[in-house]
Amino acid sequence: MERLTSPPRLMIVSDLDETMVDHHNDPENLSLLRFNSLWEDAYRHDSLLVFSTGRAPTMYKKLRKQRPLLTPDVIITSVGTEIAYGNSMVRDDEWIEILNNKWDRGIVEEETSKFPELTLQSETEQRPHKLSFHIDKSKVQAVTKELSQRLEKRGLDIKIIFSGGNAFVVLPQGGGKGQALAYLLKKLKTEGKLPINTLACGDSGNDTELFTIPNVYGVMVSNAQEELLEWYAENAKDNSNIIHASERCAGGIIEAIGHFKLGPNLSPRDVSDFLECKVDNVNPGHEVVKLFLFYERWRRGEVENCETYTASLKASCHPAGVFVHPSGAERSLRDTIDELGKYYGDKKGKKFRVWTDQVLATDTMPGTWIVKLDKWEQTGDERKCCTTTVKFTSKEGEGFVWEHVQQIWSEETEIKDDSNWII
Ligand code: GLC
Ligand code: MG
């Protein structure tokens, strides 16, 4: 969050399973990829992305390996009981202090073990401030009542959340996704970085709290679970700051950005001809997002107007510009584009996708920008990532000129095989 010097334009706080990630209807992650390019294109540089998931950190990391998730600025895991920041996921210890209030894990363990209706979830989902069970829906009310009373008698102040039609979690009263969001907003406010707009996105019972935080817009994706929709019907149906989207998962998030007029909502993935796309002269990150989308389409054999596009791309490269391939090989930028020509459609039918993450531009000198990003490429189940650095120049009133591109294998890439890696 340090990179922001002023209040973020938009903070998105989104659940992952069945909200960002569609586990049922979108095997190619198309709506997530649409969201990703919108975020990197229009929001990354001045906004904050927060994921808030019921998963514990290990299971979150597993999901990141399976799906094209962006790197969030803040990651809230284990139903709002763990908060971490940045790429390296630096833990918020102050939050842990707050959660320790009237909490004793041992006592919760002891009392819950007396309920045969509760079966423990996997070991990975048991956390210092979260005990996770499965339960039959019909038993929820009775168990909640009885267990709350017993724990109260033992001096604890806890919260029980039912979610996903069968999950039952016990947390400290101060925990949960809503409290974690309120804490984050308070922290940002003290730093003078309270977001101009905040949008909470969810699909299930443990997301309910997100929709109760003041001054936060909310979207329940179209595929929201019954328990969340019931809560909404009973408690929030007159609140025009919360909508039930008509689109599933990440598509519903994009829909809400448009509905609440929070900023641009046209994903570059929804633009079929980039030549018609107006050049945004303020943000050179846009050029990079566009290039790698074009690259995906090129290798999938989906580009119309091929020659015109490559010609315009070539014209925007400095004649002496160099591309440094992750193998270390160097070639002129213009030759690289010619080389790309040979690969048109070579990934047709191969589940080939390309996406960019953490696209950030800095203007080093007047008229010169350095854009850094992670470029991901996936064919079938195999994915690779290169940290990419691009130098651009721009003269007043003219478009951006590509001066230099350098790629190195990212640590996240396990097999550093550079054959078949073009740009
Ligand atoms: C996630 C967690 C699980 C929890 C559920 C509901 O699915 O993995 O432990 O019970 O969210 O909050
Ligand atoms: Mg969910």
Short mmCIF file of C-alpha atoms and ligand atoms in Angstrom, two decimals:
data_model
loop_
_atom_site.label_atom_id
_atom_site.label_comp_id
_atom_site.label_asym_id
_atom_site.label_seq_id
_atom_site.Cartn_x
_atom_site.Cartn_y
_atom_site.Cartn_z
CA MET A 1 0.00 0.00 0.00
CA GLU A 2 3.06 2.25 0.39
CA ARG A 3 3.20 2.82 -3.33
CA LEU A 4 0.05 4.95 -3.12
CA THR A 5 0.70 8.53 -2.16
CA SER A 6 -2.94 9.59 -2.16
CA PRO A 7 -6.30 7.95 -1.37
CA PRO A 8 -7.01 5.02 -3.69
CA ARG A 9 -9.65 5.71 -6.32
CA LEU A 10 -11.29 2.35 -5.78
CA MET A 11 -10.78 -0.47 -3.32
CA ILE A 12 -12.28 -3.79 -4.33
CA VAL A 13 -12.69 -6.29 -1.54
CA SER A 14 -13.63 -9.60 -3.05
CA ASP A 15 -14.26 -13.12 -1.92
CA LEU A 16 -12.55 -15.77 -4.07
CA ASP A 17 -14.45 -19.06 -4.37
CA GLU A 18 -17.54 -18.55 -6.55
CA THR A 19 -16.99 -14.79 -6.58
CA MET A 20 -13.66 -14.06 -8.29
CA VAL A 21 -13.28 -17.67 -9.30
CA ASP A 22 -16.09 -19.51 -11.07
CA HIS A 23 -15.68 -23.18 -10.19
CA HIS A 24 -18.71 -24.34 -12.12
CA ASN A 25 -19.37 -22.51 -15.34
CA ASP A 26 -16.17 -21.11 -16.66
CA PRO A 27 -13.41 -23.71 -17.10
CA GLU A 28 -11.30 -21.26 -19.10
CA ASN A 29 -11.60 -18.51 -16.47
CA LEU A 30 -12.79 -16.06 -19.05
CA SER A 31 -14.66 -13.75 -16.70
CA LEU A 32 -11.73 -13.70 -14.28
CA LEU A 33 -9.39 -12.87 -17.16
CA ARG A 34 -11.76 -10.08 -18.23
CA PHE A 35 -11.62 -8.65 -14.72
CA ASN A 36 -7.84 -9.02 -14.61
CA SER A 37 -7.20 -6.99 -17.72
CA LEU A 38 -9.66 -4.31 -16.65
CA TRP A 39 -7.94 -4.06 -13.28
CA GLU A 40 -4.40 -3.91 -14.68
CA ASP A 41 -5.40 -1.55 -17.44
CA ALA A 42 -7.43 0.97 -15.51
CA TYR A 43 -7.05 0.52 -11.76
CA ARG A 44 -3.82 -1.08 -10.63
CA HIS A 45 -1.85 2.15 -10.57
CA ASP A 46 -4.17 4.12 -8.29
CA SER A 47 -6.46 1.59 -6.59
CA LEU A 48 -6.32 -1.28 -4.13
CA LEU A 49 -7.22 -4.92 -4.68
CA VAL A 50 -8.13 -6.90 -1.59
CA PHE A 51 -9.05 -10.57 -1.52
CA SER A 52 -11.05 -11.78 1.44
CA THR A 53 -11.44 -15.54 1.54
CA GLY A 54 -12.58 -18.26 3.92
CA ARG A 55 -9.56 -20.30 2.88
CA ALA A 56 -6.51 -20.57 5.08
CA PRO A 57 -3.23 -19.24 3.58
CA THR A 58 -2.09 -22.67 2.31
CA MET A 59 -5.34 -23.32 0.48
CA TYR A 60 -5.30 -19.78 -0.89
CA LYS A 61 -1.83 -20.39 -2.32
CA LYS A 62 -3.09 -23.60 -3.87
CA LEU A 63 -5.92 -21.74 -5.60
CA ARG A 64 -3.45 -19.19 -6.94
CA LYS A 65 -1.57 -21.98 -8.66
CA GLN A 66 -4.75 -23.34 -10.24
CA ARG A 67 -6.37 -20.13 -11.42
CA PRO A 68 -5.13 -16.90 -13.01
CA LEU A 69 -5.59 -14.76 -9.90
CA LEU A 70 -3.94 -11.37 -9.73
CA THR A 71 -1.66 -10.44 -6.84
CA PRO A 72 -3.75 -8.50 -4.33
CA ASP A 73 -2.43 -5.58 -2.29
CA VAL A 74 -4.00 -7.07 0.81
CA ILE A 75 -5.00 -10.67 1.45
CA ILE A 76 -7.46 -11.50 4.19
CA THR A 77 -7.66 -15.23 4.82
CA SER A 78 -9.42 -17.66 7.17
CA VAL A 79 -12.74 -15.77 7.25
CA GLY A 80 -11.28 -12.44 8.29
CA THR A 81 -8.92 -13.74 10.93
CA GLU A 82 -5.61 -13.26 9.12
CA ILE A 83 -4.53 -10.12 7.30
CA ALA A 84 -1.37 -9.84 5.24
CA TYR A 85 0.09 -7.24 2.91
CA GLY A 86 1.84 -7.19 -0.44
CA ASN A 87 3.61 -9.75 -2.53
CA SER A 88 5.42 -11.34 0.34
CA MET A 89 2.29 -11.46 2.49
CA VAL A 90 3.58 -9.62 5.55
CA ARG A 91 1.34 -10.53 8.47
CA ASP A 92 -0.58 -7.90 10.44
CA ASP A 93 0.28 -8.67 14.07
CA GLU A 94 -1.82 -5.85 15.45
CA TRP A 95 -4.90 -7.63 14.09
CA ILE A 96 -3.95 -10.79 15.95
CA GLU A 97 -3.79 -8.82 19.19
CA ILE A 98 -7.35 -7.61 18.62
CA LEU A 99 -8.58 -11.14 17.96
CA ASN A 100 -7.07 -12.46 21.17
CA ASN A 101 -9.66 -10.55 23.16
CA LYS A 102 -11.89 -13.03 25.04
CA TRP A 103 -10.69 -15.89 22.87
CA ASP A 104 -9.29 -19.19 24.01
CA ARG A 105 -8.89 -21.76 21.30
CA GLY A 106 -8.56 -24.63 23.76
CA ILE A 107 -11.95 -23.91 25.29
CA VAL A 108 -13.63 -23.68 21.88
CA GLU A 109 -12.07 -27.01 20.94
CA GLU A 110 -13.28 -28.60 24.14
CA GLU A 111 -16.84 -27.33 23.85
CA THR A 112 -17.29 -28.02 20.13
CA SER A 113 -16.06 -31.60 20.58
CA LYS A 114 -19.20 -32.25 22.64
CA PHE A 115 -21.41 -31.74 19.56
CA PRO A 116 -21.70 -34.86 17.39
CA GLU A 117 -23.40 -32.68 14.75
CA LEU A 118 -20.06 -30.96 14.08
CA THR A 119 -17.43 -32.76 12.01
CA LEU A 120 -14.03 -31.17 11.70
CA GLN A 121 -12.91 -29.82 8.35
CA SER A 122 -9.39 -30.66 7.12
CA GLU A 123 -6.37 -29.82 9.25
CA THR A 124 -5.29 -27.04 6.85
CA GLU A 125 -8.50 -25.11 7.60
CA GLN A 126 -7.99 -25.08 11.38
CA ARG A 127 -6.33 -21.83 12.34
CA PRO A 128 -5.36 -20.01 15.54
CA HIS A 129 -8.53 -17.90 15.40
CA LYS A 130 -10.81 -20.14 13.36
CA LEU A 131 -12.21 -23.57 14.04
CA SER A 132 -13.92 -25.07 11.01
CA PHE A 133 -16.55 -27.78 10.81
CA HIS A 134 -19.12 -29.29 8.52
CA ILE A 135 -22.70 -29.47 9.64
CA ASP A 136 -26.07 -30.53 8.31
CA LYS A 137 -28.05 -27.42 7.47
CA SER A 138 -31.03 -28.53 9.58
CA LYS A 139 -28.86 -28.56 12.74
CA VAL A 140 -27.41 -25.06 12.41
CA GLN A 141 -29.89 -23.14 14.52
CA ALA A 142 -29.92 -25.45 17.50
CA VAL A 143 -26.15 -25.96 17.59
CA THR A 144 -25.48 -22.23 17.20
CA LYS A 145 -27.73 -21.40 20.13
CA GLU A 146 -26.43 -24.06 22.47
CA LEU A 147 -22.75 -23.60 21.63
CA SER A 148 -22.93 -19.79 21.96
CA GLN A 149 -24.44 -20.12 25.42
CA ARG A 150 -21.82 -22.57 26.59
CA LEU A 151 -18.94 -20.47 25.33
CA GLU A 152 -20.37 -17.33 26.83
CA LYS A 153 -20.60 -19.06 30.20
CA ARG A 154 -16.95 -19.87 29.91
CA GLY A 155 -16.11 -16.20 29.44
CA LEU A 156 -15.55 -16.12 25.70
CA ASP A 157 -16.93 -13.69 23.15
CA ILE A 158 -17.27 -15.59 19.89
CA LYS A 159 -18.99 -15.47 16.53
CA ILE A 160 -20.44 -18.36 14.54
CA ILE A 161 -20.73 -18.20 10.78
CA PHE A 162 -22.67 -20.59 8.59
CA SER A 163 -21.69 -20.58 4.95
CA GLY A 164 -21.79 -22.44 1.67
CA GLY A 165 -24.75 -24.55 2.81
CA ASN A 166 -22.63 -26.77 5.05
CA ALA A 167 -19.71 -24.94 6.65
CA PHE A 168 -19.77 -23.89 10.29
CA VAL A 169 -16.96 -21.77 11.68
CA VAL A 170 -16.24 -20.40 15.13
CA LEU A 171 -14.22 -17.17 15.37
CA PRO A 172 -13.48 -14.47 17.94
CA GLN A 173 -16.30 -11.89 18.05
CA GLY A 174 -13.89 -9.26 16.69
CA GLY A 175 -13.03 -11.40 13.65
CA GLY A 176 -14.90 -12.13 10.41
CA LYS A 177 -14.71 -10.57 6.97
CA GLY A 178 -16.70 -7.47 7.96
CA GLN A 179 -14.60 -6.61 10.99
CA ALA A 180 -11.42 -7.19 9.01
CA LEU A 181 -12.65 -4.76 6.35
CA ALA A 182 -13.64 -2.17 8.98
CA TYR A 183 -10.16 -2.52 10.52
CA LEU A 184 -8.50 -2.06 7.14
CA LEU A 185 -10.58 1.04 6.36
CA LYS A 186 -9.70 2.52 9.72
CA LYS A 187 -6.03 1.85 9.16
CA LEU A 188 -6.14 3.43 5.70
CA LYS A 189 -7.94 6.44 7.13
CA THR A 190 -5.22 7.07 9.72
CA GLU A 191 -2.69 6.94 6.91
CA GLY A 192 -4.71 9.50 4.96
CA LYS A 193 -5.56 6.90 2.35
CA LEU A 194 -9.23 6.18 2.85
CA PRO A 195 -10.45 4.92 -0.55
CA ILE A 196 -12.75 7.24 -2.47
CA ASN A 197 -14.97 4.24 -3.21
CA THR A 198 -15.02 0.72 -1.82
CA LEU A 199 -16.82 -2.22 -3.42
CA ALA A 200 -17.38 -5.47 -1.55
CA CYS A 201 -18.08 -8.61 -3.61
CA GLY A 202 -19.32 -11.96 -2.38
CA ASP A 203 -21.52 -14.99 -2.87
CA SER A 204 -22.06 -16.74 0.45
CA GLY A 205 -22.87 -16.52 4.16
CA ASN A 206 -19.43 -15.56 5.34
CA ASP A 207 -19.57 -12.54 2.99
CA THR A 208 -22.72 -11.15 4.64
CA GLU A 209 -20.73 -8.97 7.02
CA LEU A 210 -18.96 -7.27 4.12
CA PHE A 211 -22.29 -5.77 3.15
CA THR A 212 -22.88 -4.23 6.57
CA ILE A 213 -19.89 -1.89 6.63
CA PRO A 214 -20.91 1.77 6.23
CA ASN A 215 -20.07 3.60 3.01
CA VAL A 216 -19.20 0.43 1.15
CA TYR A 217 -20.94 -0.57 -2.08
CA GLY A 218 -21.79 -4.22 -2.40
CA VAL A 219 -22.38 -6.77 -5.12
CA MET A 220 -23.77 -10.22 -4.60
CA VAL A 221 -22.85 -12.09 -7.75
CA SER A 222 -25.75 -13.68 -9.68
CA ASN A 223 -24.79 -17.13 -8.44
CA ALA A 224 -24.96 -16.08 -4.75
CA GLN A 225 -25.94 -18.75 -2.24
CA GLU A 226 -29.35 -18.96 -0.68
CA GLU A 227 -28.12 -17.98 2.81
CA LEU A 228 -26.75 -14.66 1.51
CA LEU A 229 -29.85 -13.88 -0.57
CA GLU A 230 -32.07 -14.63 2.42
CA TRP A 231 -30.04 -12.28 4.59
CA TYR A 232 -30.35 -9.61 1.90
CA ALA A 233 -34.12 -10.04 1.58
CA GLU A 234 -34.55 -9.69 5.33
CA ASN A 235 -32.04 -6.96 6.07
CA ALA A 236 -30.89 -4.97 3.10
CA LYS A 237 -33.31 -5.04 0.22
CA ASP A 238 -33.96 -1.30 0.44
CA ASN A 239 -30.29 -0.46 0.42
CA SER A 240 -29.55 0.80 -3.08
CA ASN A 241 -25.81 0.50 -2.43
CA ILE A 242 -26.08 -3.28 -2.68
CA ILE A 243 -27.01 -5.11 -5.86
CA HIS A 244 -27.65 -8.67 -6.87
CA ALA A 245 -25.81 -8.83 -10.19
CA SER A 246 -27.20 -10.55 -13.23
CA GLU A 247 -23.78 -11.90 -14.18
CA ARG A 248 -21.88 -14.69 -12.52
CA CYS A 249 -18.69 -14.26 -10.49
CA ALA A 250 -16.09 -11.78 -11.82
CA GLY A 251 -18.57 -10.75 -14.53
CA GLY A 252 -20.85 -9.54 -11.73
CA ILE A 253 -18.01 -7.47 -10.26
CA ILE A 254 -17.46 -5.71 -13.58
CA GLU A 255 -21.22 -5.18 -13.80
CA ALA A 256 -21.22 -3.53 -10.36
CA ILE A 257 -18.34 -1.19 -11.29
CA GLY A 258 -20.56 0.03 -14.12
CA HIS A 259 -23.76 0.11 -12.08
CA PHE A 260 -22.30 2.25 -9.30
CA LYS A 261 -20.23 4.30 -11.78
CA LEU A 262 -17.00 3.61 -9.94
CA GLY A 263 -14.78 4.10 -12.98
CA PRO A 264 -14.06 2.45 -16.34
CA ASN A 265 -15.84 -0.87 -16.82
CA LEU A 266 -14.85 -1.86 -20.32
CA SER A 267 -12.33 -4.65 -20.11
CA PRO A 268 -9.70 -4.57 -22.86
CA ARG A 269 -10.67 -8.22 -23.42
CA ASP A 270 -14.03 -7.00 -24.64
CA VAL A 271 -12.44 -4.78 -27.28
CA SER A 272 -12.02 -6.70 -30.48
CA ASP A 273 -10.05 -4.19 -32.50
CA PHE A 274 -7.33 -2.42 -30.56
CA LEU A 275 -6.66 -0.06 -33.41
CA GLU A 276 -9.97 1.54 -32.67
CA CYS A 277 -9.17 1.76 -29.00
CA LYS A 278 -8.32 5.33 -28.03
CA VAL A 279 -4.79 5.84 -26.74
CA ASP A 280 -4.76 6.86 -23.13
CA ASN A 281 -1.81 9.16 -22.90
CA VAL A 282 -1.58 9.17 -19.14
CA ASN A 283 -1.00 5.52 -18.51
CA PRO A 284 1.61 3.61 -20.51
CA GLY A 285 0.59 0.45 -18.62
CA HIS A 286 -2.34 0.38 -21.03
CA GLU A 287 0.03 -0.24 -23.95
CA VAL A 288 1.52 -3.27 -22.23
CA VAL A 289 -1.83 -4.80 -21.31
CA LYS A 290 -2.96 -4.35 -24.91
CA LEU A 291 0.23 -5.82 -26.37
CA PHE A 292 0.02 -9.03 -24.38
CA LEU A 293 -3.67 -9.42 -25.14
CA PHE A 294 -2.86 -9.00 -28.79
CA TYR A 295 -0.10 -11.58 -28.37
CA GLU A 296 -2.58 -14.08 -26.92
CA ARG A 297 -4.98 -13.51 -29.80
CA TRP A 298 -2.17 -13.70 -32.30
CA ARG A 299 -1.01 -17.12 -31.18
CA ARG A 300 -4.59 -18.32 -30.84
CA GLY A 301 -5.11 -17.15 -34.42
CA GLU A 302 -7.86 -14.73 -33.50
CA VAL A 303 -6.59 -11.39 -34.78
CA GLU A 304 -8.45 -9.60 -37.51
CA ASN A 305 -6.56 -7.01 -39.47
CA CYS A 306 -3.23 -8.72 -38.80
CA GLU A 307 -0.95 -6.72 -41.09
CA THR A 308 -2.35 -3.36 -40.09
CA TYR A 309 -1.90 -4.17 -36.44
CA THR A 310 1.67 -5.45 -36.66
CA ALA A 311 2.58 -2.49 -38.86
CA SER A 312 1.26 -0.04 -36.28
CA LEU A 313 3.04 -1.93 -33.51
CA LYS A 314 6.30 -1.82 -35.42
CA ALA A 315 5.87 1.88 -36.03
CA SER A 316 5.57 2.46 -32.29
CA CYS A 317 8.94 0.75 -31.62
CA HIS A 318 12.09 2.81 -31.60
CA PRO A 319 14.27 1.70 -34.60
CA ALA A 320 17.16 0.94 -32.24
CA GLY A 321 14.92 -0.60 -29.54
CA VAL A 322 16.03 -3.94 -28.11
CA PHE A 323 14.15 -6.90 -26.70
CA VAL A 324 15.95 -9.09 -24.17
CA HIS A 325 14.45 -12.58 -24.12
CA PRO A 326 14.38 -14.52 -20.81
CA SER A 327 17.07 -16.80 -22.27
CA GLY A 328 19.33 -13.74 -22.41
CA ALA A 329 19.22 -13.52 -26.21
CA GLU A 330 18.85 -10.03 -27.64
CA ARG A 331 17.11 -8.96 -30.76
CA SER A 332 15.81 -5.67 -32.11
CA LEU A 333 12.21 -4.88 -31.18
CA ARG A 334 11.19 -4.64 -34.80
CA ASP A 335 12.75 -8.00 -35.66
CA THR A 336 10.95 -9.49 -32.68
CA ILE A 337 7.63 -8.42 -34.16
CA ASP A 338 8.61 -9.95 -37.52
CA GLU A 339 9.56 -13.14 -35.70
CA LEU A 340 6.17 -13.18 -33.99
CA GLY A 341 4.62 -13.23 -37.45
CA LYS A 342 5.68 -16.86 -37.88
CA TYR A 343 3.72 -17.97 -34.87
CA TYR A 344 0.28 -16.86 -35.95
CA GLY A 345 -2.27 -19.41 -34.76
CA ASP A 346 0.33 -21.89 -33.44
CA LYS A 347 -1.63 -22.22 -30.18
CA LYS A 348 -5.01 -22.72 -31.78
CA GLY A 349 -7.13 -25.17 -29.80
CA LYS A 350 -4.45 -25.45 -27.07
CA LYS A 351 -6.07 -23.55 -24.20
CA PHE A 352 -3.53 -20.80 -24.51
CA ARG A 353 -3.97 -17.72 -22.31
CA VAL A 354 -1.80 -14.73 -21.45
CA TRP A 355 -2.37 -12.26 -18.65
CA THR A 356 -0.50 -9.46 -16.94
CA ASP A 357 -0.22 -8.83 -13.22
CA GLN A 358 1.02 -5.89 -11.14
CA VAL A 359 1.44 -3.53 -14.08
CA LEU A 360 3.02 -0.45 -12.57
CA ALA A 361 4.46 2.55 -14.36
CA THR A 362 6.85 5.12 -12.97
CA ASP A 363 7.94 8.24 -14.80
CA THR A 364 11.65 8.41 -14.24
CA MET A 365 12.27 11.60 -16.20
CA PRO A 366 9.88 13.89 -18.03
CA GLY A 367 8.76 11.96 -21.10
CA THR A 368 10.22 8.61 -19.97
CA TRP A 369 8.38 5.77 -18.25
CA ILE A 370 9.42 2.45 -16.87
CA VAL A 371 6.62 -0.11 -16.71
CA LYS A 372 7.16 -3.23 -14.63
CA LEU A 373 4.85 -6.22 -14.65
CA ASP A 374 4.55 -9.95 -14.42
CA LYS A 375 3.58 -11.56 -17.67
CA TRP A 376 1.95 -14.97 -17.42
CA GLU A 377 1.51 -17.47 -20.18
CA GLN A 378 -0.46 -20.68 -19.87
CA THR A 379 -0.84 -23.58 -22.27
CA GLY A 380 -3.17 -26.27 -20.96
CA ASP A 381 -2.09 -26.79 -17.35
CA GLU A 382 1.43 -25.51 -17.75
CA ARG A 383 2.15 -21.93 -16.86
CA LYS A 384 5.17 -19.67 -16.84
CA CYS A 385 5.83 -16.15 -15.68
CA CYS A 386 8.38 -13.53 -16.62
CA THR A 387 9.07 -10.30 -14.83
CA THR A 388 9.02 -7.78 -17.62
CA THR A 389 10.42 -4.26 -17.72
CA VAL A 390 9.54 -1.88 -20.51
CA LYS A 391 10.97 1.55 -21.17
CA PHE A 392 8.74 4.00 -23.03
CA THR A 393 9.21 7.54 -24.19
CA SER A 394 6.58 9.95 -25.31
CA LYS A 395 6.66 13.38 -26.84
CA GLU A 396 3.91 15.87 -26.12
CA GLY A 397 0.75 14.94 -27.97
CA GLU A 398 2.18 11.78 -29.53
CA GLY A 399 1.74 8.13 -28.61
CA PHE A 400 4.17 6.05 -26.55
CA VAL A 401 7.35 4.73 -28.15
CA TRP A 402 8.69 1.32 -27.08
CA GLU A 403 12.38 1.77 -26.32
CA HIS A 404 13.46 -1.36 -24.51
CA VAL A 405 11.89 -4.59 -23.23
CA GLN A 406 13.58 -7.01 -20.86
CA GLN A 407 12.24 -10.26 -19.45
CA ILE A 408 13.60 -12.50 -16.74
CA TRP A 409 12.08 -15.68 -15.36
CA SER A 410 10.04 -15.07 -12.28
CA GLU A 411 10.72 -17.08 -9.13
CA GLU A 412 7.14 -18.31 -9.34
CA THR A 413 7.93 -20.21 -12.52
CA GLU A 414 9.04 -23.72 -11.74
CA ILE A 415 10.11 -24.92 -15.20
CA LYS A 416 12.16 -22.21 -16.84
CA ASP A 417 11.85 -23.47 -20.39
CA ASP A 418 12.36 -20.65 -22.84
CA SER A 419 11.74 -22.52 -26.07
CA ASN A 420 8.45 -21.35 -27.52
CA TRP A 421 8.51 -18.12 -25.49
CA ILE A 422 8.34 -15.35 -28.04
CA ILE A 423 7.71 -12.15 -26.10
C1 GLC B 1 -13.90 -21.61 3.15
C2 GLC B 1 -12.97 -22.31 4.13
C3 GLC B 1 -13.73 -23.13 5.13
C4 GLC B 1 -14.86 -22.33 5.73
C5 GLC B 1 -15.72 -21.75 4.62
C6 GLC B 1 -16.90 -20.95 5.11
O1 GLC B 1 -14.46 -22.52 2.29
O2 GLC B 1 -12.09 -23.14 3.44
O3 GLC B 1 -12.88 -23.57 6.16
O4 GLC B 1 -15.62 -23.16 6.55
O5 GLC B 1 -14.92 -20.93 3.83
O6 GLC B 1 -16.61 -19.84 5.86
MG MG B 2 -17.36 -17.69 -1.84
#
